[in-house]
Amino acid sequence: MSIYQENILEHYRHPRNYGRLAAATDRVTVANPLCGDVICLEALIKKRILWEVRFSGEGCAISTAAASMLTEKAHRRRLKPLLGLTKNDMLKMLGIELSPNRLKCALLPWEALLKLIGNGKY
Amino acid sequence: MLDVSAIKKDFPLFAKNPSLIYLDSTATALKPQTVIDKLNEYYKEYSANVFRGIYKISERATVEYEKTRKLIAAFIGAEASEVVFTRNTTESLNLVASGLGRRLIGKGDEIVTTIMEHHSNFVPWQQLAIENGGVFKVLDVDKEGKLQSAVTLDEVITKRTKILAVTYVSNVLGVVNPLKKIIARAKKINPRIVVVVDAAQAVPHRLVNVSAIGADFLAFSSHKMLGPTGVGVLWGKRALLTSMRPFQYGGEMIEEVGIEKTTFKQPPHKFEAGTPHIAGVIALQEAVVYLQKIGLESIEKHETELVKYAVDQLERAFGEDFVLLGPRENRTGILSFSLKRTHPHDLAQILDEVNIAIRAGHHCAMPLHRRLGVAASARASFYLYNHSGDVDALIKGLQKAKRILK
C-alpha cells in the first residue's frame, strides 16, 4: 500500500497551522539529520493550555502531513494529555505503515512537540 | 554504448528482481556472479587465515590475498607494496589523518579541503585541526559547483598548508576535479604539501593512474567497484607510508613484540592489523577483472552518454522545475537534482513503489548542500548495467510523483 494516502496528501497540500506565531511563548526547532529537514514549532501556552500552535520549515509530504495533523489535534488542548502522546498515537493518526527511514519524518513533529512542552518545563 | 542486456545477465540480482531499476551505484554497486563465486570459493575451498599457516590452504589464501594487491596496484599504476587494505574509503582516509596528520599538523599549520567533500574526507581533517590546533580551510565552489579557479587556490593554499584533501569526483555533483592541475599548483606553493585524494567515485568509473595525478595518497572502496563490501584501499607513496605510525596495533602487523617495545612490519602490512576481510579482498580480484574486461574507458563513455541523455530528457519533461546540481559538462554518471515543489524523500519513496532505486538526502555532504542552499537532493547514478530505458522509466516515475504530490 502506498503511504501517499488521500488524507496524507490532503494535509500535505493544505497544511493546517502552517506559518509563524508572533505571540508565541515557546519556540523549538528540530532537525532530521537524514535529510536535513528542519521543523520549527511555535506555541502560545498559558495556564498549562496550548492555546495556539504553528509550524514552519520545509519538509516532505509525510513530515508536513504529520505536523499538520498533530497541530490540529494539539490546538486548544491541555498540556497533560499532549505530554502523554506516544509514537503509536502518531502512527495511528497517520494511518500508514512506514519504513524505518521514513519513521523519522513522521515522528519529527511529535519530537518537536515533546521538546516544546516536555522536560519538566510545564 | 555498452551491451547492457548482456552485462545484466552477469549480475544475479537482476535475475531475482528483473524489474529493478537500480540507480544508486554511487552508494554501492551491484555484484557480478564472478565476484560472488570467488567469495564462495574461498569459504568452500581454502578458508584459512593468511600469512600464518604452514599448510597448503593457508598458503593458497595468502597467495590469493596478495594477488589482489598486485592486481589493484597494476590497476592504478602503483607498486604492490604501496597498496594497503582497509575496511572502506572512510577508514583509508582516517588512517592517513591519524597516522600522518597527527604528527604533521602543529599549531597554526593548515589543512585545506573542499566544500564538496563527502563527510569522510572532511570531518577527519576538521577534527584533526581542532585536536592539534591547526587551521582548517575550505576551498569553495562556484555557482555551477566547480572548484573555483587557480586564483582562489593561490589565496587559500599557503606555505603553511601541510595537507590538501580533495575528492576526485564529487559524490553529489558528479563533477570531475582537475586534480592534475590543482595538485601541481598546490605543490608549487608548498613542495612539501601532502595531497590526499578521495577516489571512491573515480576508480570504479574511469582509468585512474596515481603517478599521473601527482597525489601522495589515494583512497577508494571495493564495494563501489563491483567488489564485496568491507574492503577499502589506501594507496600511499612508499616513503610516506614508511614514515607513518601504525593505525592499529595487534596481529599481522608486528615484527617482534617484547615487554618493553615492539617493532612493526614494513608497509603495507604495518597498516593491516588483525585478520582482514580475506574473502572480500580475494573476491575484489574478480571485480577488477570484470571492469577491465568491459574496459574503464568504455564504462566512462557509457555513463557520460547516459547522464547527458538523462539531463536532456529531464529538462524536456520538467522544464524549469528541474534543477540540476553541478555543471553540465565534465561530469560522471552521477546526477543530483531537485524538482521544484517536491521533496527528494517523497520522490525516492514514490519511485520505490515502481521499483526504481534512487537516493534522497544530503548524501553525506551536508556542507555542500548548505553551500548550494538546498536541504537535500535526489540523486540518480548510472553504472555499466544501466541503459537509456532506465532513464525513461525514471522520468515516468518522476511524472507520477509530480502528479501525486501536486
Short mmCIF file of C-alpha atoms in Angstrom, two decimals:
data_model
loop_
_atom_site.label_atom_id
_atom_site.label_comp_id
_atom_site.label_asym_id
_atom_site.label_seq_id
_atom_site.Cartn_x
_atom_site.Cartn_y
_atom_site.Cartn_z
CA MET A 1 0.00 0.00 0.00
CA SER A 2 1.30 3.41 -0.90
CA ILE A 3 1.97 5.70 2.04
CA TYR A 4 0.61 8.56 -0.06
CA GLN A 5 -2.98 8.07 1.01
CA GLU A 6 -5.57 10.73 0.29
CA ASN A 7 -5.73 12.01 3.88
CA ILE A 8 -1.93 12.40 3.98
CA LEU A 9 -1.90 14.20 0.65
CA GLU A 10 -4.77 16.42 1.67
CA HIS A 11 -2.89 17.59 4.78
CA TYR A 12 0.30 17.97 2.72
CA ARG A 13 -1.40 20.12 0.10
CA HIS A 14 -3.31 22.19 2.64
CA PRO A 15 -1.33 22.06 5.89
CA ARG A 16 -3.19 23.33 8.94
CA ASN A 17 -1.45 25.75 11.28
CA TYR A 18 1.39 26.42 8.87
CA GLY A 19 3.28 29.64 9.45
CA ARG A 20 4.84 31.67 12.22
CA LEU A 21 3.25 32.70 15.50
CA ALA A 22 4.30 36.18 16.59
CA ALA A 23 2.65 35.86 20.01
CA ALA A 24 4.43 32.58 20.80
CA THR A 25 5.56 31.95 24.37
CA ASP A 26 7.56 28.86 23.38
CA ARG A 27 9.61 28.01 20.33
CA VAL A 28 11.59 24.97 19.30
CA THR A 29 13.45 23.76 16.21
CA VAL A 30 14.28 20.15 15.47
CA ALA A 31 16.10 18.67 12.50
CA ASN A 32 16.09 15.35 10.73
CA PRO A 33 19.77 14.58 10.14
CA LEU A 34 18.83 12.07 7.45
CA CYS A 35 17.59 14.67 5.02
CA GLY A 36 18.43 17.99 6.64
CA ASP A 37 14.77 18.87 7.10
CA VAL A 38 14.04 21.34 9.83
CA ILE A 39 10.76 21.94 11.58
CA CYS A 40 10.08 24.92 13.80
CA LEU A 41 7.21 24.72 16.24
CA GLU A 42 5.82 27.81 17.96
CA ALA A 43 3.13 27.86 20.60
CA LEU A 44 1.18 30.14 22.83
CA ILE A 45 0.95 28.43 26.20
CA LYS A 46 -0.89 29.85 29.19
CA LYS A 47 -2.15 28.11 32.31
CA ARG A 48 -0.96 24.76 31.03
CA ILE A 49 -3.11 25.05 27.96
CA LEU A 50 -1.77 25.13 24.44
CA TRP A 51 -3.91 27.91 23.04
CA GLU A 52 -2.33 28.09 19.64
CA VAL A 53 0.41 26.27 17.74
CA ARG A 54 2.03 26.79 14.35
CA PHE A 55 4.74 25.00 12.44
CA SER A 56 7.12 26.19 9.76
CA GLY A 57 10.06 24.89 7.79
CA GLU A 58 10.35 22.67 4.76
CA GLY A 59 9.61 19.01 4.92
CA CYS A 60 8.50 16.06 2.88
CA ALA A 61 4.86 15.11 2.44
CA ILE A 62 4.98 12.76 5.42
CA SER A 63 6.50 15.19 7.91
CA THR A 64 4.29 18.03 6.68
CA ALA A 65 1.14 15.93 6.99
CA ALA A 66 2.23 14.70 10.42
CA ALA A 67 2.85 18.25 11.60
CA SER A 68 -0.47 19.38 10.21
CA MET A 69 -2.39 16.57 11.89
CA LEU A 70 -0.55 16.92 15.18
CA THR A 71 -1.01 20.67 15.45
CA GLU A 72 -4.67 20.27 14.58
CA LYS A 73 -5.00 17.78 17.41
CA ALA A 74 -2.96 19.86 19.86
CA HIS A 75 -4.77 23.10 19.26
CA ARG A 76 -6.53 24.42 22.43
CA ARG A 77 -5.69 21.33 24.40
CA ARG A 78 -4.42 20.92 27.95
CA LEU A 79 -0.75 20.00 28.06
CA LYS A 80 -1.15 16.89 30.16
CA PRO A 81 -2.75 14.63 27.52
CA LEU A 82 -0.38 16.04 24.90
CA LEU A 83 2.60 15.02 27.03
CA GLY A 84 1.19 11.52 27.09
CA LEU A 85 1.12 11.17 23.29
CA THR A 86 3.17 8.20 22.11
CA LYS A 87 4.82 7.14 18.87
CA ASN A 88 1.96 4.75 18.35
CA ASP A 89 -0.58 7.54 18.69
CA MET A 90 1.25 9.40 15.94
CA LEU A 91 1.34 6.39 13.66
CA LYS A 92 -2.30 5.63 14.33
CA MET A 93 -3.15 9.21 13.46
CA LEU A 94 -1.30 8.93 10.15
CA GLY A 95 -2.75 5.51 9.45
CA ILE A 96 0.10 4.27 7.26
CA GLU A 97 2.93 1.76 7.51
CA LEU A 98 6.37 3.35 7.38
CA SER A 99 9.86 2.02 6.76
CA PRO A 100 12.45 2.80 9.47
CA ASN A 101 13.93 5.58 7.35
CA ARG A 102 10.60 7.34 6.92
CA LEU A 103 9.59 6.86 10.55
CA LYS A 104 11.85 9.74 11.46
CA CYS A 105 9.93 12.01 9.03
CA ALA A 106 6.62 11.04 10.57
CA LEU A 107 7.82 11.46 14.15
CA LEU A 108 9.73 14.72 13.74
CA PRO A 109 6.74 16.98 14.60
CA TRP A 110 5.95 14.82 17.65
CA GLU A 111 9.57 15.07 18.81
CA ALA A 112 9.32 18.83 18.38
CA LEU A 113 6.14 18.99 20.44
CA LEU A 114 7.63 16.95 23.27
CA LYS A 115 10.71 19.14 23.24
CA LEU A 116 8.47 22.19 23.33
CA ILE A 117 6.36 21.18 26.33
CA GLY A 118 8.35 18.32 27.86
CA ASN A 119 11.46 18.06 30.02
CA GLY A 120 9.51 19.10 33.10
CA LYS A 121 9.01 22.56 31.71
CA TYR A 122 5.31 22.51 32.43
CA MET B 1 27.19 2.20 -25.71
CA LEU B 2 27.77 -0.99 -23.77
CA ASP B 3 25.76 -4.14 -24.37
CA VAL B 4 23.75 -3.70 -21.20
CA SER B 5 21.43 -6.66 -21.66
CA ALA B 6 24.46 -8.96 -21.81
CA ILE B 7 26.06 -7.25 -18.82
CA LYS B 8 22.88 -7.52 -16.74
CA LYS B 9 22.99 -11.30 -17.13
CA ASP B 10 26.25 -11.29 -15.17
CA PHE B 11 24.53 -9.71 -12.16
CA PRO B 12 22.34 -12.29 -10.40
CA LEU B 13 20.39 -9.63 -8.54
CA PHE B 14 18.61 -8.81 -11.80
CA ALA B 15 17.60 -12.45 -12.21
CA LYS B 16 15.93 -12.36 -8.81
CA ASN B 17 14.46 -8.92 -9.34
CA PRO B 18 14.17 -8.37 -13.10
CA SER B 19 12.08 -5.22 -12.89
CA LEU B 20 14.52 -3.43 -10.55
CA ILE B 21 15.96 -0.22 -11.92
CA TYR B 22 18.99 0.39 -9.78
CA LEU B 23 20.17 3.99 -9.88
CA ASP B 24 22.21 4.14 -6.69
CA SER B 25 25.61 2.75 -7.65
CA THR B 26 27.20 5.82 -6.13
CA ALA B 27 26.18 4.39 -2.76
CA THR B 28 27.19 0.86 -3.66
CA ALA B 29 27.46 -1.15 -6.85
CA LEU B 30 25.78 -4.47 -7.57
CA LYS B 31 27.98 -7.57 -7.75
CA PRO B 32 28.64 -9.82 -10.72
CA GLN B 33 28.38 -13.60 -10.28
CA THR B 34 32.15 -14.00 -10.65
CA VAL B 35 32.73 -11.89 -7.51
CA ILE B 36 30.17 -13.89 -5.55
CA ASP B 37 31.69 -17.15 -6.79
CA LYS B 38 35.15 -16.04 -5.71
CA LEU B 39 33.89 -15.25 -2.21
CA ASN B 40 32.34 -18.69 -2.04
CA GLU B 41 35.43 -20.35 -3.45
CA TYR B 42 37.48 -19.03 -0.54
CA TYR B 43 34.96 -20.14 2.07
CA LYS B 44 34.47 -23.54 0.45
CA GLU B 45 37.98 -24.45 -0.60
CA TYR B 46 40.66 -22.65 1.41
CA SER B 47 39.11 -20.60 4.19
CA ALA B 48 42.27 -20.45 6.27
CA ASN B 49 43.93 -17.40 7.76
CA VAL B 50 46.55 -15.58 5.76
CA PHE B 51 50.31 -15.29 6.45
CA ARG B 52 50.46 -17.57 9.47
CA GLY B 53 49.73 -21.10 8.36
CA ILE B 54 52.42 -23.54 7.31
CA TYR B 55 49.91 -25.59 5.42
CA LYS B 56 48.57 -25.63 1.91
CA ILE B 57 45.20 -23.95 2.29
CA SER B 58 46.66 -21.07 4.29
CA GLU B 59 49.38 -20.63 1.73
CA ARG B 60 46.78 -20.60 -1.02
CA ALA B 61 44.77 -17.97 0.87
CA THR B 62 47.90 -15.83 1.26
CA VAL B 63 48.77 -16.14 -2.41
CA GLU B 64 45.24 -15.16 -3.46
CA TYR B 65 45.16 -12.28 -0.97
CA GLU B 66 48.44 -10.88 -2.25
CA LYS B 67 47.36 -11.45 -5.84
CA THR B 68 44.61 -8.89 -5.30
CA ARG B 69 47.18 -6.42 -4.03
CA LYS B 70 49.21 -6.83 -7.22
CA LEU B 71 46.11 -6.54 -9.40
CA ILE B 72 44.95 -3.38 -7.62
CA ALA B 73 48.43 -1.90 -7.85
CA ALA B 74 48.58 -2.53 -11.59
CA PHE B 75 45.02 -1.20 -11.93
CA ILE B 76 46.00 2.22 -10.55
CA GLY B 77 49.60 2.32 -11.78
CA ALA B 78 51.24 1.75 -8.41
CA GLU B 79 53.58 -0.67 -6.61
CA ALA B 80 52.03 -3.53 -4.65
CA SER B 81 53.95 -2.53 -1.52
CA GLU B 82 52.12 0.80 -1.59
CA VAL B 83 48.64 -0.73 -1.51
CA VAL B 84 47.05 -1.10 1.93
CA PHE B 85 43.78 -2.94 2.51
CA THR B 86 41.35 -1.29 4.89
CA ARG B 87 37.64 -1.61 5.60
CA ASN B 88 36.50 1.17 3.27
CA THR B 89 37.40 4.60 1.90
CA THR B 90 36.46 6.20 5.20
CA GLU B 91 38.93 4.05 7.08
CA SER B 92 41.62 4.71 4.47
CA LEU B 93 41.22 8.46 4.95
CA ASN B 94 41.12 8.19 8.72
CA LEU B 95 44.27 6.09 8.57
CA VAL B 96 46.13 8.97 6.91
CA ALA B 97 44.62 11.59 9.21
CA SER B 98 45.64 9.56 12.23
CA GLY B 99 48.96 8.04 11.14
CA LEU B 100 50.36 11.05 9.35
CA GLY B 101 48.15 14.01 10.15
CA ARG B 102 48.55 13.91 13.91
CA ARG B 103 52.33 14.09 13.59
CA LEU B 104 52.37 16.56 10.72
CA ILE B 105 49.94 19.20 11.95
CA GLY B 106 51.18 21.55 14.63
CA LYS B 107 49.73 24.76 15.99
CA GLY B 108 48.88 27.11 13.13
CA ASP B 109 49.54 24.57 10.39
CA GLU B 110 46.88 24.48 7.73
CA ILE B 111 44.75 21.71 6.33
CA VAL B 112 42.86 22.55 3.16
CA THR B 113 39.90 20.62 1.89
CA THR B 114 36.92 21.49 -0.31
CA ILE B 115 33.26 22.25 0.34
CA MET B 116 32.23 19.40 -1.97
CA GLU B 117 33.83 16.61 0.08
CA HIS B 118 31.98 13.59 1.37
CA HIS B 119 31.97 13.79 5.17
CA SER B 120 34.65 11.10 5.23
CA ASN B 121 37.18 13.44 3.62
CA PHE B 122 36.00 16.44 5.62
CA VAL B 123 35.34 15.51 9.22
CA PRO B 124 38.65 13.66 9.91
CA TRP B 125 40.58 16.77 8.82
CA GLN B 126 38.31 19.16 10.64
CA GLN B 127 38.72 17.13 13.83
CA LEU B 128 42.47 16.84 13.35
CA ALA B 129 42.70 20.62 13.08
CA ILE B 130 40.66 21.00 16.26
CA GLU B 131 42.77 18.45 18.17
CA ASN B 132 46.15 19.76 17.06
CA GLY B 133 45.41 23.47 16.97
CA GLY B 134 45.65 23.57 13.19
CA VAL B 135 43.78 25.82 10.79
CA PHE B 136 41.03 24.19 8.76
CA LYS B 137 40.38 25.85 5.40
CA VAL B 138 37.83 25.01 2.77
CA LEU B 139 38.04 25.61 -0.98
CA ASP B 140 34.74 26.92 -2.29
CA VAL B 141 32.81 26.02 -5.42
CA ASP B 142 31.27 28.38 -7.95
CA LYS B 143 27.56 28.59 -8.85
CA GLU B 144 27.86 25.52 -11.05
CA GLY B 145 29.55 23.52 -8.33
CA LYS B 146 33.02 23.58 -9.85
CA LEU B 147 36.04 24.26 -7.68
CA GLN B 148 37.00 27.87 -8.09
CA SER B 149 39.88 28.94 -10.25
CA ALA B 150 43.62 28.90 -9.68
CA VAL B 151 43.38 32.41 -8.25
CA THR B 152 41.33 31.11 -5.33
CA LEU B 153 43.69 28.20 -4.90
CA ASP B 154 46.55 30.67 -4.52
CA GLU B 155 44.58 32.57 -1.90
CA VAL B 156 43.72 29.53 0.20
CA ILE B 157 46.81 27.32 -0.08
CA THR B 158 49.92 28.79 1.53
CA LYS B 159 53.38 27.66 2.54
CA ARG B 160 51.87 26.63 5.86
CA THR B 161 49.40 24.27 4.23
CA LYS B 162 50.60 20.81 5.18
CA ILE B 163 47.72 18.74 3.87
CA LEU B 164 45.38 19.11 0.92
CA ALA B 165 42.45 16.68 0.99
CA VAL B 166 40.40 16.71 -2.18
CA THR B 167 37.94 14.47 -3.93
CA TYR B 168 38.50 13.26 -7.48
CA VAL B 169 34.79 13.10 -8.29
CA SER B 170 32.07 14.68 -6.17
CA ASN B 171 29.55 12.10 -4.98
CA VAL B 172 26.80 14.71 -5.32
CA LEU B 173 27.71 16.92 -8.25
CA GLY B 174 29.40 14.25 -10.32
CA VAL B 175 31.93 16.88 -11.25
CA VAL B 176 35.43 15.65 -12.06
CA ASN B 177 38.00 17.88 -10.43
CA PRO B 178 41.06 18.85 -12.48
CA LEU B 179 43.32 17.12 -9.98
CA LYS B 180 46.50 17.22 -12.00
CA LYS B 181 46.29 20.99 -12.26
CA ILE B 182 45.21 21.52 -8.67
CA ILE B 183 47.94 19.28 -7.26
CA ALA B 184 50.67 20.80 -9.45
CA ARG B 185 49.61 24.26 -8.28
CA ALA B 186 49.49 23.22 -4.62
CA LYS B 187 52.93 21.62 -4.81
CA LYS B 188 54.30 24.77 -6.38
CA ILE B 189 53.12 26.81 -3.40
CA ASN B 190 54.39 24.27 -0.89
CA PRO B 191 56.50 21.44 -2.34
CA ARG B 192 56.13 19.50 0.92
CA ILE B 193 52.34 19.55 0.94
CA VAL B 194 50.76 16.10 1.30
CA VAL B 195 47.85 15.57 -1.08
CA VAL B 196 45.18 13.07 -0.11
CA VAL B 197 42.69 12.12 -2.81
CA ASP B 198 39.28 10.58 -2.20
CA ALA B 199 38.86 8.48 -5.34
CA ALA B 200 35.84 6.46 -4.20
CA GLN B 201 33.73 7.79 -7.08
CA ALA B 202 36.56 7.80 -9.62
CA VAL B 203 38.27 4.41 -9.55
CA PRO B 204 35.08 2.43 -10.36
CA HIS B 205 34.23 4.64 -13.32
CA ARG B 206 37.37 5.81 -15.12
CA LEU B 207 41.03 4.97 -15.60
CA VAL B 208 42.98 6.27 -12.64
CA ASN B 209 46.74 6.44 -12.58
CA VAL B 210 48.27 7.61 -9.33
CA SER B 211 51.55 8.81 -10.76
CA ALA B 212 49.82 10.80 -13.50
CA ILE B 213 47.73 12.65 -10.91
CA GLY B 214 50.68 13.51 -8.68
CA ALA B 215 48.91 12.72 -5.40
CA ASP B 216 50.53 11.29 -2.26
CA PHE B 217 47.57 9.21 -1.08
CA LEU B 218 44.53 7.85 -2.84
CA ALA B 219 41.60 6.10 -1.20
CA PHE B 220 38.75 4.04 -2.62
CA SER B 221 36.34 1.21 -1.80
CA SER B 222 35.84 -2.24 -3.21
CA HIS B 223 32.06 -2.21 -2.91
CA LYS B 224 31.61 0.73 -5.26
CA MET B 225 33.61 -1.06 -7.99
CA LEU B 226 31.57 -4.29 -8.08
CA GLY B 227 33.59 -5.89 -5.28
CA PRO B 228 32.50 -7.03 -1.81
CA THR B 229 31.66 -4.63 1.00
CA GLY B 230 34.07 -4.34 3.90
CA VAL B 231 37.20 -3.80 1.82
CA GLY B 232 38.83 -0.46 1.17
CA VAL B 233 42.09 0.50 -0.45
CA LEU B 234 44.63 3.07 0.53
CA TRP B 235 47.44 3.78 -1.86
CA GLY B 236 50.28 5.88 -0.48
CA LYS B 237 53.77 6.83 -1.54
CA ARG B 238 56.18 4.38 -0.03
CA ALA B 239 58.33 6.95 1.78
CA LEU B 240 55.27 8.45 3.45
CA LEU B 241 53.82 5.07 4.40
CA THR B 242 57.16 4.11 5.91
CA SER B 243 57.34 7.29 7.96
CA MET B 244 53.84 6.87 9.39
CA ARG B 245 52.74 5.46 12.69
CA PRO B 246 50.60 2.32 12.52
CA PHE B 247 46.87 2.90 12.61
CA GLN B 248 46.00 -0.01 14.85
CA TYR B 249 48.13 -2.46 16.80
CA GLY B 250 47.78 -6.22 17.04
CA GLY B 251 48.24 -9.33 14.99
CA GLU B 252 49.63 -9.46 11.44
CA MET B 253 51.37 -6.10 11.69
CA ILE B 254 54.20 -6.80 14.12
CA GLU B 255 57.75 -8.00 13.58
CA GLU B 256 58.75 -8.62 17.15
CA VAL B 257 57.00 -7.97 20.42
CA GLY B 258 58.84 -7.61 23.69
CA ILE B 259 57.77 -6.38 27.10
CA GLU B 260 59.48 -3.03 26.58
CA LYS B 261 58.89 -2.45 22.91
CA THR B 262 57.52 -3.71 19.62
CA THR B 263 58.82 -3.47 16.10
CA PHE B 264 56.43 -3.33 13.20
CA LYS B 265 56.34 -4.87 9.75
CA GLN B 266 57.05 -2.77 6.71
CA PRO B 267 54.17 -1.21 4.80
CA PRO B 268 51.68 -2.26 3.66
CA HIS B 269 51.35 -4.94 6.37
CA LYS B 270 52.18 -2.44 9.09
CA PHE B 271 48.70 -0.99 8.48
CA GLU B 272 46.77 -4.24 8.35
CA ALA B 273 46.36 -5.20 11.97
CA GLY B 274 44.24 -8.22 12.76
CA THR B 275 42.66 -10.76 10.45
CA PRO B 276 41.45 -8.84 7.42
CA HIS B 277 38.35 -9.47 5.30
CA ILE B 278 40.23 -12.22 3.45
CA ALA B 279 37.33 -13.41 1.29
CA GLY B 280 36.44 -9.85 0.40
CA VAL B 281 39.96 -8.90 -0.62
CA ILE B 282 40.31 -12.06 -2.69
CA ALA B 283 36.96 -11.56 -4.44
CA LEU B 284 37.93 -7.99 -5.31
CA GLN B 285 40.22 -9.56 -7.92
CA GLU B 286 37.19 -10.62 -9.90
CA ALA B 287 35.75 -7.12 -9.76
CA VAL B 288 38.95 -5.73 -11.26
CA VAL B 289 38.97 -8.45 -13.90
CA TYR B 290 35.36 -7.70 -14.77
CA LEU B 291 35.92 -3.95 -15.03
CA GLN B 292 38.97 -4.50 -17.20
CA LYS B 293 37.09 -6.90 -19.43
CA ILE B 294 34.42 -4.27 -20.13
CA GLY B 295 37.04 -1.53 -20.18
CA LEU B 296 37.14 1.57 -17.99
CA GLU B 297 37.17 3.88 -21.00
CA SER B 298 34.02 2.26 -22.37
CA ILE B 299 32.36 2.46 -18.96
CA GLU B 300 33.21 6.14 -18.64
CA LYS B 301 31.88 6.86 -22.11
CA HIS B 302 28.71 4.87 -21.46
CA GLU B 303 27.98 6.78 -18.25
CA THR B 304 28.71 10.15 -19.80
CA GLU B 305 26.27 9.44 -22.62
CA LEU B 306 23.62 8.17 -20.23
CA VAL B 307 23.84 11.17 -17.94
CA LYS B 308 23.69 13.53 -20.90
CA TYR B 309 20.59 11.74 -22.17
CA ALA B 310 19.08 11.90 -18.68
CA VAL B 311 19.68 15.63 -18.28
CA ASP B 312 18.20 16.36 -21.72
CA GLN B 313 15.12 14.22 -21.05
CA LEU B 314 14.59 15.62 -17.55
CA GLU B 315 14.76 19.15 -18.91
CA ARG B 316 12.34 18.29 -21.66
CA ALA B 317 9.91 16.64 -19.24
CA PHE B 318 10.04 19.10 -16.36
CA GLY B 319 11.35 22.34 -17.83
CA GLU B 320 12.22 24.90 -15.20
CA ASP B 321 11.01 22.68 -12.38
CA PHE B 322 14.08 20.51 -12.93
CA VAL B 323 17.09 21.89 -11.08
CA LEU B 324 20.40 20.21 -11.81
CA LEU B 325 23.14 20.26 -9.19
CA GLY B 326 26.59 20.63 -10.66
CA PRO B 327 27.85 21.54 -14.11
CA ARG B 328 26.50 20.14 -17.35
CA GLU B 329 29.92 19.27 -18.70
CA ASN B 330 32.83 17.37 -17.25
CA ARG B 331 30.76 15.13 -15.05
CA THR B 332 30.43 11.42 -14.41
CA GLY B 333 27.28 9.31 -14.24
CA ILE B 334 26.15 10.93 -11.01
CA LEU B 335 23.06 13.09 -11.36
CA SER B 336 21.77 15.04 -8.37
CA PHE B 337 18.73 17.21 -8.87
CA SER B 338 15.58 18.55 -7.39
CA LEU B 339 12.11 19.05 -8.78
CA LYS B 340 10.55 22.27 -7.60
CA ARG B 341 7.75 21.92 -5.04
CA THR B 342 8.61 18.30 -4.28
CA HIS B 343 10.73 16.85 -1.53
CA PRO B 344 13.50 14.41 -2.53
CA HIS B 345 12.33 11.88 0.08
CA ASP B 346 8.88 11.81 -1.47
CA LEU B 347 10.36 11.38 -4.94
CA ALA B 348 12.51 8.46 -3.80
CA GLN B 349 9.60 6.85 -1.98
CA ILE B 350 7.21 7.08 -4.92
CA LEU B 351 9.92 5.82 -7.30
CA ASP B 352 10.42 2.86 -4.98
CA GLU B 353 6.75 1.98 -5.46
CA VAL B 354 7.61 1.34 -9.13
CA ASN B 355 10.86 -0.45 -8.20
CA ILE B 356 13.27 2.35 -9.07
CA ALA B 357 16.04 2.86 -6.53
CA ILE B 358 17.43 6.36 -6.23
CA ARG B 359 18.95 8.18 -3.30
CA ALA B 360 17.46 11.15 -1.46
CA GLY B 361 19.05 13.24 1.23
CA HIS B 362 22.30 15.08 1.69
CA HIS B 363 24.42 12.13 0.51
CA CYS B 364 26.92 12.60 3.34
CA ALA B 365 27.76 16.05 2.02
CA MET B 366 25.99 18.47 4.32
CA PRO B 367 28.45 21.36 3.88
CA LEU B 368 27.94 21.22 0.11
CA HIS B 369 24.15 21.17 0.34
CA ARG B 370 24.22 24.11 2.73
CA ARG B 371 26.53 25.94 0.34
CA LEU B 372 24.15 25.30 -2.55
CA GLY B 373 21.24 26.44 -0.42
CA VAL B 374 19.29 23.18 -0.50
CA ALA B 375 18.46 20.89 2.41
CA ALA B 376 18.54 17.75 0.34
CA SER B 377 18.57 16.50 -3.21
CA ALA B 378 17.56 13.46 -5.22
CA ARG B 379 20.38 11.50 -6.80
CA ALA B 380 20.26 9.03 -9.65
CA SER B 381 23.55 7.43 -10.61
CA PHE B 382 24.43 5.25 -13.53
CA TYR B 383 26.81 2.38 -13.99
CA LEU B 384 27.62 -0.23 -16.57
CA TYR B 385 24.35 -2.14 -16.03
CA ASN B 386 22.13 0.90 -16.73
CA HIS B 387 20.75 1.93 -20.08
CA SER B 388 18.56 4.62 -21.61
CA GLY B 389 15.43 2.62 -20.80
CA ASP B 390 16.22 3.18 -17.12
CA VAL B 391 16.25 6.93 -17.73
CA ASP B 392 12.87 6.72 -19.47
CA ALA B 393 11.46 4.75 -16.52
CA LEU B 394 12.92 7.30 -14.10
CA ILE B 395 11.14 10.11 -15.93
CA LYS B 396 7.86 8.23 -15.99
CA GLY B 397 8.24 7.58 -12.26
CA LEU B 398 9.01 11.22 -11.54
CA GLN B 399 5.97 12.30 -13.56
CA LYS B 400 3.88 10.01 -11.40
CA ALA B 401 5.42 11.53 -8.28
CA LYS B 402 4.65 15.01 -9.56
CA ARG B 403 1.03 14.04 -10.14
CA ILE B 404 0.69 12.61 -6.64
CA LEU B 405 2.41 15.50 -4.90
CA LYS B 406 0.88 18.36 -6.86
#
